[in-house]
Amino acid sequence: MAPVKRKSAMIDGPTVATAKTKTVTAETRPRKRPRNSGAELPPKKKVSDRERGPSKTAEGASHYSSALREEEPAFPRGGASILTPLEHKQIQIEATRDVLFEQDTAKKGKHQNDENLLVENGGPTSSKKKRRPKVANENQKRHGDAVEPGLRIEGLSYSRLVPGSMVLGTVSQINQHDVALALPNNLTGYVPITAISDQFTKAIESLIEEGSEMEENSKDEEQDVKDVELRSLFALGQYLRACVTSTGEESLVPGTPRGKKRIELSINPKLANSGLSKSDIIVNSMVQASVVSIEDHGLVMDLGLEEGLKGFMSSKEVGYSIDYTSIQEGTVLLCMVIGLSPNGGIVKLSADYQKAGNLKKSHFLSEAPTVDAFLPGSAVEILISDIQINGMAGKVMGMVDVTADLFQSGSAQGISLEKRHKIGDKIRGRIICTFPTVEPVKLGVSLLDHITSFTSLKASGSQSPLDRIPISTKIEAAKVIKVSPGVGLFLDLGEKSVRGYVHISRIKDGKVDDLSELSGSYRVGSLHPARIVGYNAMDGLYLVSMEQKILDQPFLRIEDVPVGGLVKGRIEKIVVNENGVGGLLVNLAEHITGLAPEMHLADVKLQHPERKFKEGMQVTARVLSTNPEKRQLRLTLKKTLINSDSPILKSYDDAEIGKAYLGTIVSLLPNGGVVQFYGTVRAFLPVSEMSESFIKDPRQHFKMGQVLSVYVLTVDPENSKLLVSCKDPSSFGPDQQRALTELDVGSLIDGTIIENSSKDIVVELDNIGLKAILPQGHLTDGSEAKNSSALRKAKVGQRIKSMVWNKNEARRLVILTSKPSLLKASKDGSLIKAFDDVKEGRLAHGSVKNISASGVFVEFAGGLTGLLPKRNLPSDKRDLHEFGMTLHQSITSRVDSVNYQESKFVLSLAGEQNDQKSSEKDEPVATISQVGLSNPVDSAATSLDYFTYGLRTKAQISSVKETQINMRLADGVQGRISISEVFDSWDDIKDKKAPLKPFKKNQILEVRVMGIHDARNHRFLPISHRSSHVPVFELSAKRGVFEAPELEIPPLENIKLGSTRVGFINNITEDCAWVTISPNVRGRIKILDLSEDMSALGNVRKSFPVGCAVKARVTAVDAANNRLDLSVRSEDSIGSLTFDSLAKGMVLPGRITRIGEQQVIVQLNEQVFGSVGLTDIADDYSQASPIKFRKNAIVRVCVIGLDASNKRLTLSTRPSRVLSSASPVEDPEINTLAALKVNDVVRGFVKNVADHGVFITIGADVTAFVRVADISDSFVKDWKSILHVDQLVKGKVVGLDTAANHVQMSLKRSVIDKNYKAPIVFSDLQLGQIVTGKVRKVEDFGVFIVVDNSSNVSGLCHRSEMADHPFDDVKSLYEEGDLVKAKVLKLDLTRRRVNFGLKPSLFTEDEVNMQEAIGSREEDGEEGGVSILNGSNDRAVKDATDNSDQMSGVEDEGGADGASTTDDKPMERAVENSMMGLRTGGFDWTASTLDSDLKRSASDSDDIEENEKRTRKKRRKPQILVDRTGDLDAHGPQSTADFERLLLGQPNSSYLWVSYMAFQLQLSEVDEARGVAERALRTISIREDAEKLNVWIASLNLENTYGSDETIEEVFKKACQYCDAEKIHESLVSIYIQSGKPQKADALYQVMTKKFSQNPKVWINYAHFFFNSASPPLPDRGRALLARALQALPSHTHISLTTKFAQLEFKSSPGDPERGRTIFEGLLAQWPKRWDVWNILLDMEIRLGDEEQIRRIFGRVTEAKGMKPKKAKWFFKRWLDWEEQHGNAKSIENVKARAAEFVRNAKSMADDG
């Protein structure tokens, strides 16, 4: 066997068998395994001997018991040793344990170890040797530890578990949020859901982020469990290694005793493999790994090691016990190492426990580099060194001590260790735990067969032990077979393979004094009653209790409580919530408590439950349901359920159809209710089954919590569906059943009306005792209005004659009809009753059942249905809405064809409906044509029959519309003149845009009757098409038509292609305009064809209003599809728009059809489309954005590219192309390489970002390439992150190859800008150099300064170099962001550190003048770096760089005297236009432009003296003075003089004044800033109230930030005097809130509610403050404001104010939506017709997302009385839109049905009125 190495000790020289020749130091002694008391254990840090150094010797020695006494001298005289011979031997033994030695250790060595242990336990206090203690202490007795001279045998216990302990366990229970592991020695640990693996934790976090907040009801909780289902990751009996993270007492939770000890574990590989290194991963060792990804051929595993080792498990190594297809990412497995990859980077793993558990094939550790390789789960070979009655001890590889205690050695299972094993034998076992606090290293092992083989212990019959004897089972006579004093008893429970164990504390209720095998009540062989309380899979033992209280206890677990059973309990607590008493907690047994909800306290709702129930009261309850996983138990105290003998329905499988069960209503819906039974069984009770009589709203007849006796109608156990009824099946006896069976469909029958509802009539049939339904649609053959009228006239008790139309025996339903046509057909024998009656050519009388787009479904007697297709309908009905039919309408058709195989038939309705006419004979009505006329315009007219086709008559104008003239022929008789029938020719139209303007109301015109106008469908009908209503006549006022001898109406077929027609705009859509040619002919004109003038197409609706006259040419006629196309444009222009006729340079109008990110698609006509690229949109690329266009807009385009063969057209919308070539061009067109030359600076758009570079589009067909090296002057690590497709960039052409059509560009600013100046780097700094910079960080020992215009060069100015005078606090001198001037004092080139000085004494006058001269220069072209536009800047580039010029080695927290450049974000060098700091409501004003000014003025010179000389020389030379005033527009004011100059021109600009104040504050000149504010208030004109208000607000900001309470109060009072006091109060409150001063804001709001109490806005803002801005929120105070506000404000503001307060409850996080609903309900109860309040409530509920609540409110508002049709249409439209987004097809149909019902009701009410 290979030797074991210890990482912390290395001894040079050969290994010696005897310990006397060895020396030892503290460094070579064994070290403890690192441990951490927290929940997270860091991985073990490896420290080599070289790193540890000789200085660590004393430290290492301090961890162990010293052999030296403290009083002995450190340097004994004479050089003699101060150690005794025994102490010498101890040190030698320790050294022996730390080095390598062979397995054949001599017996003498064993005794030396024993002596060492004795000395270590006792510890020498003098030169005398201590003897072994003869009697073990009480604590050792309790744990079963024997105090022997050899190795101490320790069992795992709660007290020995510490954070960092490793233990092997098996999964015993899988809960919702944790996993229970059975640990050795009757221990149980829990693995939280967050301590499984990193992958699983990430999955949970992503699930939480994606998900929305859900209500805490049972359904949502079940969904959550499914999302993070632990059962899919683990299996019962699975072995895992766990790391103890904490031990302690858990808080009181339901089902657990108070103060119960709890062991928290983690199976995360990072902790479970802690201490392992790459060298410790050897073959046959066990490691824990989590699944990272699942591949086809295996699993990628994470070992959690710092070295980055990854594992791989082949799919063949997963094992038969694990389903490979069910493995998920994050699953944790205990794996055996079966090999390593050649490079050692991949560990090959196996989870085949059959292989790992077969120790006969050497699947155990035969070598170990270090002791850290011995972790729980690994199998080892043990050399037995000692056998005792309570276990055995031994060594592994001759070096590591191991013990197997009473439970893990097999002694508890009846194995005789002395007989089975002998000292010196080698056996194989498995490591199960570690003892981190024990030195030297000692491990716990198990010799049990099921642990060594990684299997589960089986009882007789291969059953699970718990299946054989379940928990809570009582054993009448359990036999004691082994007594372990101080530990407990081992019992024979009748199961040979599994024994029971009784802990000494569970033998009886009291304390057991002594246990003996031979005497006493609990001697071997004695029999006792016992009860199973658990099972430990690791120990293989039943956990048993013999306590009398346990034997007498009715239930031990929630699983033992029977669902539906009667139980007795004691009221433990009365649960109180916001609504009062919410339920009772009833204690049934120890640790078992159930909840009786408020709904189940009594059969009726108790007003004061606390008066009836008291804590401590004994009650009898029935168990409703149990949930062991959630430790939940629900009870009921309803006497109806408790005293009932009805069967208990607790499973869908138990439900029997027709049987009665008791249930409780838990939900009431408009269509029924939900009934809860026992367990999880629920049923739906339809509203139709709630009563024999009609029920409209179940909530009016039933209550929540009501107990019902219901009968099962249908049951579907697989889908957990149950349908029940309140109707007693026995009431429908055999006589009724027989009568229903004998009732023939089609038979005539008499009955009596017993009930009348809004949709049908309930009829009791004579002589047979059956009830039937007569729907409203089957009352008459007439219209819906006639049926509705007949329904209203029907009275209860009235006799009625009807016919059986259909019946459903299963539902005991009979449908009747009283349509005269059907009754007559039944009498004549022509009624179709079955499919056998269907014959081709036979007349069929029926009613409309359904209408679809393909045809009409006709229903006949008995439910027989035939199809009347659209093609078989009369031509005049095919185009009508729903073919002009309604549901249940009487219809007579003819059988056209029959399909006998599929029992289908087709109908035809081609002829006249004679039966319909005959049915009307029964009810004679005078025809409408016979009605006389009143006050006709033409005196010759006497009736409607007078108005015939072609009649010339007179009519009076009643109104003039855009497209027609409405005429009056007589009172109640209307006509219309289409605009197309007014003018004879184009020249007759005087006003082309408003042709009908000359006509006036009441004007008499001569007209000619042309036909009838269908107002409903806007169609022209012939005069022969008469209906029951008074028609609207189609008239013509054309003079030519009026005088023509014969009237002719030309159809569409007569219109010739190419002819010119006069049309009138009727409607304009997105792509075309519809024009009226004649009353019966309409055509369309494409938008592009409306005009030749592009300006007119810019605004089509304005240029061509409705009614506008156009002269158009016919381009296409399609009579078959009733389609006519026209065009206003000339024939030449239309014909030229083909790919063959197009030419470059042509400017044409086009319509935008699609807008993409990189191009715009433009349509020129029906066949020609083109695209406009980014480079062709505008002459200035910065304005080239496709989003500025809108779809269907008309634009002017120019053809710039044409590929006729591929039909590709390239267009341009550049103004220089389509408007004028003289238009300014910022970015010229580049269509070919000839337009480019080297060194041209151009702009373009990023086309593609590749790995080797970037492609830039600089023209329609020209693309340039930029290498990675040419992107930036700085090194950019992640350069792809700063460039994206379509980004606008600027670059210079550096290479051009016309032959290869290649262009190469550079984006470097040093290449683009000839004045580019490189940023300062560390090597540019010189001693004594003066630089400017910004304070980056302030610490107690100094400040860190970032040099301006540098590559993030940063250094430290120590506090000793900050000021010439002493100071206490660094922050009193400088703050972060301060601009400073510093001098370089020290440079450390090796460590790349720089030290600055800020003392004024460090700067001479010449240096100051020189620096000022340098700083005063104007530096043009400061935009160095990559030229990336549209939002990109240098910061984005520099943030991604790993700059080699940056320095490292400085920690900000330290007090080092030097500093270096850091990895912080580099300083931005571009000028920032936005100002940060104090706000005035629209802008900030901290003068941050000063930063950029100082940056621009910084110098990057290398030598100060040379710069000084150069500056002096320049001063001597005459220079041309350049006026830089214009630069103020680009950079803003940079000095006091700049501000003063600008204010001379704009003295009333508050923006400039506030910016000036901010500039002064940036210089820490607070008093100067105040002075600027005072000047501003004096200077700004008195008329500029808004400008002065801005300055006052800025002053308040200033005083709030820099002033005191007195100064801000002074400014506030002055501001109130000169400005609107209310606005000043509001501004100051806002300042207080934004600056985190809620107390001051509250105080000011209180003043405002008194001073401005008549303004509702003040009260609303104050409430909003309490809900959202107060810290913490104070919603109760906000709610109290409503009552005060209502008292103070006038009544007309109350509704609006109350709704605002209600909205706060919905919108604010501390708000209560339920309270908000209550407020809204109060408003609506008082003002039910305030539709705006309804609308606001809907907005709030939609925001909240409760779909049922939203539907309920929509239903209420649409059913509200007094709603106008227009408002109802708006609500129905909103409801339908919402359902289309959130509902389903059924809910959408429901809305449509409700809307149709509203229309019908409104129409019927109008008819009645």
Short mmCIF file of N, CA and C in Angstrom, two decimals, residues 1087-1088 1094 1097-1098 1129 1137 1147-1153 1161-1165 1168 1170 1190 1192-1198 1211 1213:
data_model
loop_
_atom_site.label_atom_id
_atom_site.label_comp_id
_atom_site.label_asym_id
_atom_site.label_seq_id
_atom_site.Cartn_x
_atom_site.Cartn_y
_atom_site.Cartn_z
N ILE A 1087 -53.10 55.90 -53.49
CA ILE A 1087 -52.67 57.21 -53.01
C ILE A 1087 -51.68 57.84 -53.97
N LEU A 1088 -50.78 57.03 -54.50
CA LEU A 1088 -49.78 57.55 -55.43
C LEU A 1088 -50.40 58.02 -56.73
N MET A 1094 -46.64 66.42 -55.99
CA MET A 1094 -46.15 65.79 -54.77
C MET A 1094 -46.59 66.54 -53.53
N LEU A 1097 -49.83 65.28 -52.26
CA LEU A 1097 -49.78 63.96 -51.63
C LEU A 1097 -49.17 64.00 -50.24
N GLY A 1098 -48.57 65.15 -49.89
CA GLY A 1098 -47.98 65.25 -48.55
C GLY A 1098 -49.03 65.14 -47.47
N ARG A 1129 -53.45 60.27 -62.36
CA ARG A 1129 -52.23 60.61 -63.07
C ARG A 1129 -52.37 60.28 -64.56
N LEU A 1137 -43.48 53.76 -65.26
CA LEU A 1137 -42.94 53.23 -64.01
C LEU A 1137 -42.78 51.73 -64.09
N VAL A 1147 -36.72 61.69 -60.33
CA VAL A 1147 -37.32 62.02 -59.04
C VAL A 1147 -38.80 61.67 -59.11
N LEU A 1148 -39.26 60.80 -58.22
CA LEU A 1148 -40.61 60.27 -58.29
C LEU A 1148 -41.24 60.29 -56.89
N PRO A 1149 -42.56 60.31 -56.84
CA PRO A 1149 -43.22 60.13 -55.55
C PRO A 1149 -43.31 58.65 -55.20
N GLY A 1150 -43.29 58.35 -53.92
CA GLY A 1150 -43.38 56.96 -53.47
C GLY A 1150 -44.08 56.88 -52.12
N ARG A 1151 -44.56 55.70 -51.82
CA ARG A 1151 -45.24 55.48 -50.54
C ARG A 1151 -44.42 54.50 -49.71
N ILE A 1152 -44.19 54.87 -48.46
CA ILE A 1152 -43.40 54.03 -47.56
C ILE A 1152 -44.27 52.86 -47.11
N THR A 1153 -43.78 51.66 -47.39
CA THR A 1153 -44.54 50.46 -47.01
C THR A 1153 -43.95 49.73 -45.82
N ILE A 1161 -38.41 50.82 -47.16
CA ILE A 1161 -38.93 50.29 -48.42
C ILE A 1161 -40.00 51.25 -48.94
N VAL A 1162 -39.85 51.65 -50.21
CA VAL A 1162 -40.74 52.64 -50.83
C VAL A 1162 -41.38 51.99 -52.06
N GLN A 1163 -42.68 52.18 -52.18
CA GLN A 1163 -43.43 51.66 -53.32
C GLN A 1163 -43.70 52.79 -54.30
N LEU A 1164 -43.33 52.55 -55.58
CA LEU A 1164 -43.57 53.55 -56.63
C LEU A 1164 -44.88 53.29 -57.34
N ASN A 1165 -45.21 52.03 -57.55
CA ASN A 1165 -46.52 51.65 -58.06
C ASN A 1165 -46.75 50.20 -57.68
N VAL A 1168 -43.42 48.15 -58.72
CA VAL A 1168 -42.06 48.65 -58.51
C VAL A 1168 -41.88 49.07 -57.06
N GLY A 1170 -38.59 49.96 -54.12
CA GLY A 1170 -37.18 50.28 -53.95
C GLY A 1170 -36.84 50.46 -52.49
N ARG A 1190 -42.83 57.61 -41.34
CA ARG A 1190 -43.99 56.87 -40.88
C ARG A 1190 -44.55 56.04 -42.04
N ASN A 1192 -46.82 54.40 -44.78
CA ASN A 1192 -47.83 54.90 -45.73
C ASN A 1192 -47.66 56.38 -46.04
N ALA A 1193 -46.58 57.00 -45.53
CA ALA A 1193 -46.33 58.40 -45.86
C ALA A 1193 -45.83 58.49 -47.31
N ILE A 1194 -46.15 59.61 -47.96
CA ILE A 1194 -45.72 59.85 -49.35
C ILE A 1194 -44.45 60.68 -49.31
N VAL A 1195 -43.42 60.19 -49.96
CA VAL A 1195 -42.14 60.89 -49.97
C VAL A 1195 -41.66 61.02 -51.41
N ARG A 1196 -40.75 61.96 -51.58
CA ARG A 1196 -40.13 62.16 -52.89
C ARG A 1196 -38.79 61.43 -52.88
N VAL A 1197 -38.54 60.60 -53.88
CA VAL A 1197 -37.32 59.81 -53.93
C VAL A 1197 -36.64 60.02 -55.27
N CYS A 1198 -35.36 59.74 -55.27
CA CYS A 1198 -34.55 59.84 -56.49
C CYS A 1198 -33.92 58.49 -56.76
N LEU A 1211 -32.91 53.82 -53.99
CA LEU A 1211 -33.46 55.17 -53.99
C LEU A 1211 -32.77 56.03 -52.96
N THR A 1213 -33.46 59.75 -50.52
CA THR A 1213 -34.34 60.85 -50.07
C THR A 1213 -33.51 62.06 -49.65
#
